Coordinates of C-alpha atoms in Angstrom, one line a residue:
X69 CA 20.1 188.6 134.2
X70 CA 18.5 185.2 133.2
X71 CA 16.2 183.7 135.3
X72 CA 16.8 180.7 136.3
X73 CA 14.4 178.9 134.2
X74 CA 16.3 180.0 130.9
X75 CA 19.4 178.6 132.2
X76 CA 17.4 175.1 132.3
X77 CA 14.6 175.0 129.4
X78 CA 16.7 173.3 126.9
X79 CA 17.9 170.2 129.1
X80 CA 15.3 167.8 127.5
X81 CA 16.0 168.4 124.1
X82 CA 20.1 167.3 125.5
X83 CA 18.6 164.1 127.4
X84 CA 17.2 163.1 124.1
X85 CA 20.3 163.2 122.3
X86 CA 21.7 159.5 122.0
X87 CA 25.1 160.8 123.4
X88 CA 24.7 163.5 125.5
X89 CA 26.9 166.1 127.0
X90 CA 29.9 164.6 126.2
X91 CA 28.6 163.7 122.6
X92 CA 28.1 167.6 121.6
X93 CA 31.1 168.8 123.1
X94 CA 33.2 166.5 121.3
X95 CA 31.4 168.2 117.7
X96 CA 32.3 171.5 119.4
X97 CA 35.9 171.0 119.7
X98 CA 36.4 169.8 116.1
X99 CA 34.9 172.1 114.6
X100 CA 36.8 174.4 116.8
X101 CA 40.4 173.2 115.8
X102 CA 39.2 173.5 112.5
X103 CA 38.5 177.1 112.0
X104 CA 41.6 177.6 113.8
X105 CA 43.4 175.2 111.1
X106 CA 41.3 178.2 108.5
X107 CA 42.5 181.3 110.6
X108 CA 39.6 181.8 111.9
X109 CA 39.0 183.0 115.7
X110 CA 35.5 183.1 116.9
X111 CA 33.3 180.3 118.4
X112 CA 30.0 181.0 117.5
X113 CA 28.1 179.7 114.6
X114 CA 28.6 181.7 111.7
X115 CA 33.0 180.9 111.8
X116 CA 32.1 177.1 112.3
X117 CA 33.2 175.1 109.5
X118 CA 30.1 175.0 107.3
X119 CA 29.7 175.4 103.4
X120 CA 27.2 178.6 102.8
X121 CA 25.9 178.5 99.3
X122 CA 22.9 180.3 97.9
X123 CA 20.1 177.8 98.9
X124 CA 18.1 179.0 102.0
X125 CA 19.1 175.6 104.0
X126 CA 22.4 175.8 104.8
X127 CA 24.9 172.9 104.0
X128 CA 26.8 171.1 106.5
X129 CA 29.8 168.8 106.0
X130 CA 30.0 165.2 107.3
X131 CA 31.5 165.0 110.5
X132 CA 33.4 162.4 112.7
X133 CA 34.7 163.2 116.3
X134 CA 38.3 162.7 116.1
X135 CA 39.5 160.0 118.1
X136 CA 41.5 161.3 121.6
X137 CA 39.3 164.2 121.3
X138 CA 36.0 163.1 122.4
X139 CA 36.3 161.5 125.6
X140 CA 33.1 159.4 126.4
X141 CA 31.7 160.2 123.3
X142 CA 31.1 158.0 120.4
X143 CA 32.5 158.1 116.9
X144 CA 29.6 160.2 115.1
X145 CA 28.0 158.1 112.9
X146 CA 27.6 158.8 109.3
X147 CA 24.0 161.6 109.2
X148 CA 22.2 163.1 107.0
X149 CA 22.9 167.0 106.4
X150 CA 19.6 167.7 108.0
X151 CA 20.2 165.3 111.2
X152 CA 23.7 167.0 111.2
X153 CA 22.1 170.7 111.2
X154 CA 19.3 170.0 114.2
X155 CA 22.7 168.3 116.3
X156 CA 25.3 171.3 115.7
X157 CA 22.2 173.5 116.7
X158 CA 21.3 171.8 119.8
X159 CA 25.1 172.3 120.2
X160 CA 25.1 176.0 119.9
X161 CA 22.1 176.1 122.1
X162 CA 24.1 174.2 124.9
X163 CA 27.1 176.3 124.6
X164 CA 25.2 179.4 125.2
X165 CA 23.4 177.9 127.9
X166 CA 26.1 177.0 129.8
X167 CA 27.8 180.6 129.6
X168 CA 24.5 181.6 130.8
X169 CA 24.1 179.5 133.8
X170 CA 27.6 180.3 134.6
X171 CA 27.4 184.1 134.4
X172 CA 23.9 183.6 136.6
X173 CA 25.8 181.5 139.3
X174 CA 28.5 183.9 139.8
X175 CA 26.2 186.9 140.5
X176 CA 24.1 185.0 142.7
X177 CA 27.2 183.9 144.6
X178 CA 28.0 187.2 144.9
X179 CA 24.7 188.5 146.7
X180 CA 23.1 187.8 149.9
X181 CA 21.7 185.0 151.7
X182 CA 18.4 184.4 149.9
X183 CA 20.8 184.5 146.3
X184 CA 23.3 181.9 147.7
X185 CA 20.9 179.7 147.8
X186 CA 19.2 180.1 144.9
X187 CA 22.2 179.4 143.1
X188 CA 23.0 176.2 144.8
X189 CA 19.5 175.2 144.2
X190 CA 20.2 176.6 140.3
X191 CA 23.4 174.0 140.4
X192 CA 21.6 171.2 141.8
X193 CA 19.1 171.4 139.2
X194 CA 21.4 171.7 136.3
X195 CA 23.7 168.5 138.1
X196 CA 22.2 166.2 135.4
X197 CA 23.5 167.7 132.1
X198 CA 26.2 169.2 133.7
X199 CA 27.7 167.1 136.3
X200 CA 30.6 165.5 134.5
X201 CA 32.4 168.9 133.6
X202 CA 34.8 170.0 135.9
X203 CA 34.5 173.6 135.9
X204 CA 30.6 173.0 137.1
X205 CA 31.2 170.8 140.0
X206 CA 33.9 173.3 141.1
X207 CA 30.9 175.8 141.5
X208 CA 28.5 173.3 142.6
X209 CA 31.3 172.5 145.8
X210 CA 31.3 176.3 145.9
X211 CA 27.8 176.4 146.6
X212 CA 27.7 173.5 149.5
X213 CA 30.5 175.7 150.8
X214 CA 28.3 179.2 150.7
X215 CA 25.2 176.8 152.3
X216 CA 27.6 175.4 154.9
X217 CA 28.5 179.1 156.0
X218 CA 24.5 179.8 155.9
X219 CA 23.3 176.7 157.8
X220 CA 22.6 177.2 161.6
X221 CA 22.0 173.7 162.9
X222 CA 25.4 172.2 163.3
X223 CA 24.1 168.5 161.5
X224 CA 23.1 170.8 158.5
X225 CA 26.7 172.5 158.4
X226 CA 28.5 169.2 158.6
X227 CA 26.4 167.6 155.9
X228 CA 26.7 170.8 153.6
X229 CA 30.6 170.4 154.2
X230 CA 30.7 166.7 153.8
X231 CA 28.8 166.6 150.5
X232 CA 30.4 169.8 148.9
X233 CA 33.9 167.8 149.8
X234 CA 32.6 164.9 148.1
X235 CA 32.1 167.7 144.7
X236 CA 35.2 168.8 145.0
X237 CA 36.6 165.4 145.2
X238 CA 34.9 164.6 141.9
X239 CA 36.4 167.7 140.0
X240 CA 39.2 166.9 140.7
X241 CA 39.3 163.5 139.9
X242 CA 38.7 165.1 136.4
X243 CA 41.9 167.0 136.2
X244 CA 44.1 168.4 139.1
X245 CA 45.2 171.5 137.3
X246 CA 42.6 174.0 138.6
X247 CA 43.7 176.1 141.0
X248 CA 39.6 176.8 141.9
X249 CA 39.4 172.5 142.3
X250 CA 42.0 172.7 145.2
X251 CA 41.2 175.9 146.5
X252 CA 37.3 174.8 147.2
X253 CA 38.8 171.4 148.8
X254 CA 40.8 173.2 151.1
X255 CA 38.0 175.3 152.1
X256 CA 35.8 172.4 152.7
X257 CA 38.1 170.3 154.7
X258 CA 38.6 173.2 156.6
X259 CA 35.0 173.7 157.5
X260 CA 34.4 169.9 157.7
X261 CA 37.2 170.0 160.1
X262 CA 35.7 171.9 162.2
X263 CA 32.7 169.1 163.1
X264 CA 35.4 166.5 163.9
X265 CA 37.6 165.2 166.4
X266 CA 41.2 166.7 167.2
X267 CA 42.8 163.4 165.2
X268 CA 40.7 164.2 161.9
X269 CA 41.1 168.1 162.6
X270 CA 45.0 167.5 162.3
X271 CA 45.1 165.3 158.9
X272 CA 42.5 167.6 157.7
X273 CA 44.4 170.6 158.5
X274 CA 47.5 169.0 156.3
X275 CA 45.2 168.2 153.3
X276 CA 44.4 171.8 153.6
X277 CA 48.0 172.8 153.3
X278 CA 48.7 170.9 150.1
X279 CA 45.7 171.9 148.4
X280 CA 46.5 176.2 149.1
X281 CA 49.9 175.6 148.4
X282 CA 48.3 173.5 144.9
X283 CA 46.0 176.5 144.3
X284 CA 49.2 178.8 144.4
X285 CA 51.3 177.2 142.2
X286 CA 48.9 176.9 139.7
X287 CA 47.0 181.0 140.4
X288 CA 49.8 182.8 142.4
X289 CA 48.3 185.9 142.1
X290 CA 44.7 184.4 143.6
X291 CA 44.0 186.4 146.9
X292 CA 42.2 184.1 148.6
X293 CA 44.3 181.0 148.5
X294 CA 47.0 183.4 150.0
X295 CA 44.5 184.3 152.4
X296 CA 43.9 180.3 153.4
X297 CA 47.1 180.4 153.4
X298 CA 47.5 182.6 156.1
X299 CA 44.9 181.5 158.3
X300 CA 46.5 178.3 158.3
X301 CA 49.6 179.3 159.6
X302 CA 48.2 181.6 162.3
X303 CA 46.4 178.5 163.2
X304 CA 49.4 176.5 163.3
X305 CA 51.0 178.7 165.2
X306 CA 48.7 178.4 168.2
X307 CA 48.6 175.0 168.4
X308 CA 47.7 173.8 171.7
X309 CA 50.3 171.7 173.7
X310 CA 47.7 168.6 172.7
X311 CA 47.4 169.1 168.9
X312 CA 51.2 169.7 168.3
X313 CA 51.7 166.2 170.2
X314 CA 48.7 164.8 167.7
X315 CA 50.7 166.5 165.3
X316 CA 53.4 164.7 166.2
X317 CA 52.1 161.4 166.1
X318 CA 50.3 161.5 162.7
X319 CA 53.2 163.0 160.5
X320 CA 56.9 162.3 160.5
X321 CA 57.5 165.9 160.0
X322 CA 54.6 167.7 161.3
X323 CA 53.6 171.0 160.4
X324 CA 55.1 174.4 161.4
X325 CA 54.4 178.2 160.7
X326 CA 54.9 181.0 162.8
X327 CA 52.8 184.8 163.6
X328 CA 55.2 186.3 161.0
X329 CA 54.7 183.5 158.1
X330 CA 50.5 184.2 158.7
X331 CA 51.5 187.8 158.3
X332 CA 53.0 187.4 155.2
X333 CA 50.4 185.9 153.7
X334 CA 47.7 187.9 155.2
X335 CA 49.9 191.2 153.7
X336 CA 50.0 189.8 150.0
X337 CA 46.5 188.8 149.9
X338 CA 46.0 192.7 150.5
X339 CA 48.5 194.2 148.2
X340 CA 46.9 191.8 145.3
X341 CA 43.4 193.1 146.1
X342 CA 43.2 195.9 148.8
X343 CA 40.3 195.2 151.1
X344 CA 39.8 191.6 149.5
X345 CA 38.5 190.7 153.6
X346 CA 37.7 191.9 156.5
X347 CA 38.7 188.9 158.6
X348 CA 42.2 189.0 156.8
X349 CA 42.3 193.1 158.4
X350 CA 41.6 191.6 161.7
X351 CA 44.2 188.9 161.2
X352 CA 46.7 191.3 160.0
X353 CA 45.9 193.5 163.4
X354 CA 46.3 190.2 165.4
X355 CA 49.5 189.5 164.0
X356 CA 51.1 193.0 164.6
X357 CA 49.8 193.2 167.9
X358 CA 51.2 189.6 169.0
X359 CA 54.8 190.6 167.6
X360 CA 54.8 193.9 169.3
X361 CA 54.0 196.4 166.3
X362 CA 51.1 197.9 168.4
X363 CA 51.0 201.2 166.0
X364 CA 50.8 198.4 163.0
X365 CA 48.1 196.7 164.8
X366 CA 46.3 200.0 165.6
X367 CA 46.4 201.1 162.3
X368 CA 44.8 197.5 161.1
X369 CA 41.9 197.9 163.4
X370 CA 40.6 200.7 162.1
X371 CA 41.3 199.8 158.3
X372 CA 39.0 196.8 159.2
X373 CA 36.3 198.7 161.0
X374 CA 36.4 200.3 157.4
X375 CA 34.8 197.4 155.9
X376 CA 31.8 195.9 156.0
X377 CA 31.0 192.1 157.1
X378 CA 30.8 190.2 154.2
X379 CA 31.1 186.4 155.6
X380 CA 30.3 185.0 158.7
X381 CA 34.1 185.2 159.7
X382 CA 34.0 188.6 159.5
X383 CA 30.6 188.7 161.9
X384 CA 32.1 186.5 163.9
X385 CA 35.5 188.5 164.0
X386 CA 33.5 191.7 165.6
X387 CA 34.3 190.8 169.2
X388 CA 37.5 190.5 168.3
X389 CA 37.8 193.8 166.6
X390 CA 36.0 195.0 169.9
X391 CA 38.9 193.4 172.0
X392 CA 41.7 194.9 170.1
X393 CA 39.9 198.2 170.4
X394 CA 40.7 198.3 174.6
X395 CA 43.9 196.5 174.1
X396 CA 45.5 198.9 172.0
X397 CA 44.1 202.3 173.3
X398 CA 42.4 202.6 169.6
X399 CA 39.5 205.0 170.5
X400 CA 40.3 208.5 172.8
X401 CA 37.2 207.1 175.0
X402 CA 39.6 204.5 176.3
X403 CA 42.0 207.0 176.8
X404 CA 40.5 208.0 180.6
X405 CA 40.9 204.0 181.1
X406 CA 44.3 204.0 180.6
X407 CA 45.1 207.6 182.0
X408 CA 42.9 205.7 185.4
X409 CA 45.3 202.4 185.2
X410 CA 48.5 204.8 184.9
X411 CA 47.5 206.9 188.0
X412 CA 47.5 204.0 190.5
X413 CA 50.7 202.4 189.3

């Protein structure tokens, strides 16, 4: 894997350049529409549109970034085949930098503690050249979202949750047809939620809902958004007596799920990817039990017990598991208990 200082080395030679990020990128998609104009499918240097002859320099067309396809950038001015060279290899440089820091983010997001936050702190320091793409500030809100689950103080978990919002908020001011964009806002208003009043919890809670049902529509086989989606309606539909009057008062139609529509949802993120979450197990045991399938909800428990905690949730979930145990009569050592409780009835 790339250390993290690969991912970064070549940022100075791209704060040099008189137009940046945006500036490159804009060379990179020409070039790319035409060598798929010449039938040609790869991305990398040697299908780019560039004359080869026998000399040992090669020669490079003149260039100019179409306009619509550029963005921020400039219209590239009239250079020199050898100022055109050292630009369309800075680009190539870039372009497999940013694969790299990508590929590098996702592992680390994938480990432990210590490699969560080494790949927020590898986002962070990479916010300057990459900041204005979408699909990096995704990640980056990603990250807040992994250090908000880390953090212990409670200050440190709202601030993680309110900045990573604020990320999120940015990508998808860029575009809002990323299904990742709205699912990492909905999971950061969710845990931002969680450090505000019962007013704020309540609109938060709806700006949750559009942004899973968003992420759906636009990924509907994505696990996890049916997973959010799931945990919102179980939540829902325990409302306290106060929050459905809140409720109420905030939204002409306020919203409504029941036990069986956070089953649903629970049950498909499953079938798409079979032990995708502990929590969602728990959930799914939860459910049964509360609409009377206790065999269901038996069965649950122990297919949770099966998986490791991955999350806090599913830390957090143990007692739960532990309390579903006695309920249902899951373990024969309970069975004396119950044996006990039907001999003085």
């Amino acid at each position: 894997m790339p250390s993290p200082g690969s991912a970064r080395s070549g940022l100075g030679l791209l704060l040099g350049t008189a137009a940046g990020l945006g500036f490159l990128y804009a060379l990179y998609r020409q070039r790319w529409k035409r060598t798929q104009r010449h039938g040609q499918n790869q991305l990398l240097p040697n299908s780019l549109d560039v004359t080869q002859t026998s000399e040992p320099r090669r020669q490079v067309r003149p260039l100019r970034a179409a306009p619509g396809e550029a963005g921020d950038a400039a219209v590239l001015p009239s250079l020199p085949p050898e100022g055109q060279e050292m630009v369309l290899d800075r680009l190539d440089f870039v372009l497999a930098n940013l694969v790299a820091l990508r590929r590098e983010v996702e592992e680390l997001h994938q480990g432990g503690e210590q490699r969560k936050r080494e790949g927020f702190q590898l986002l962070l320091n990479n916010k300057l050249a990459y900041g204005s793409r979408q699909d990096f500030l995704w990640r980056l809100a990603r990250a807040y979202s992994d250090m908000c689950e880390l953090a212990e103080e409670v200050s440190e978990k709202k601030s993680y949750a309110q900045n990573g919002k604020e990320e999120a908020e940015a990508a998808l001011e860029k575009g809002d047809q990323s299904a990742d964009c709205h699912q990492w806002y909905a999971v950061l208003c969710g845990q931002l939620a969680e450090h505000e009043g019962i007013q704020k919890r309540i609109q938060s809670g709806f700006s949750f809902k559009e942004h899973v049902d968003k992420a759906l529509a636009l990924q509907p086989e994505n696990p996890m958004a049916h997973f959010l989606l799931g945990r919102w309606c179980y939540q829902v539909a325990h409302l306290s007596w106060l929050e459905k009057k809140t409720a109420s008062a905030l939204f002409e139609s306020p919203p409504s799920a029941t036990v069986e529509d956070a089953l649903q949802s629970f049950l498909k993120a499953e079938e798409l990817q079979p032990g995708f979450s502990k929590a969602g197990r728990v959930y799914i045991s939860k459910c049964y039990r509360e609409l009377g399938k206790n065999s269901e909800a038996r069965q649950w428990v122990k297919l949770a017990m099966e998986l490791p905690d991955v999350t806090s949730e599913d830390s957090a979930f143990q007692k739960d598991l532990e309390e579903l145990e006695v309920i249902l009569g899951h373990y024969p050592h309970f069975s004396g208990l119950h044996d006990l409780r039907n001999s003085t009835t």
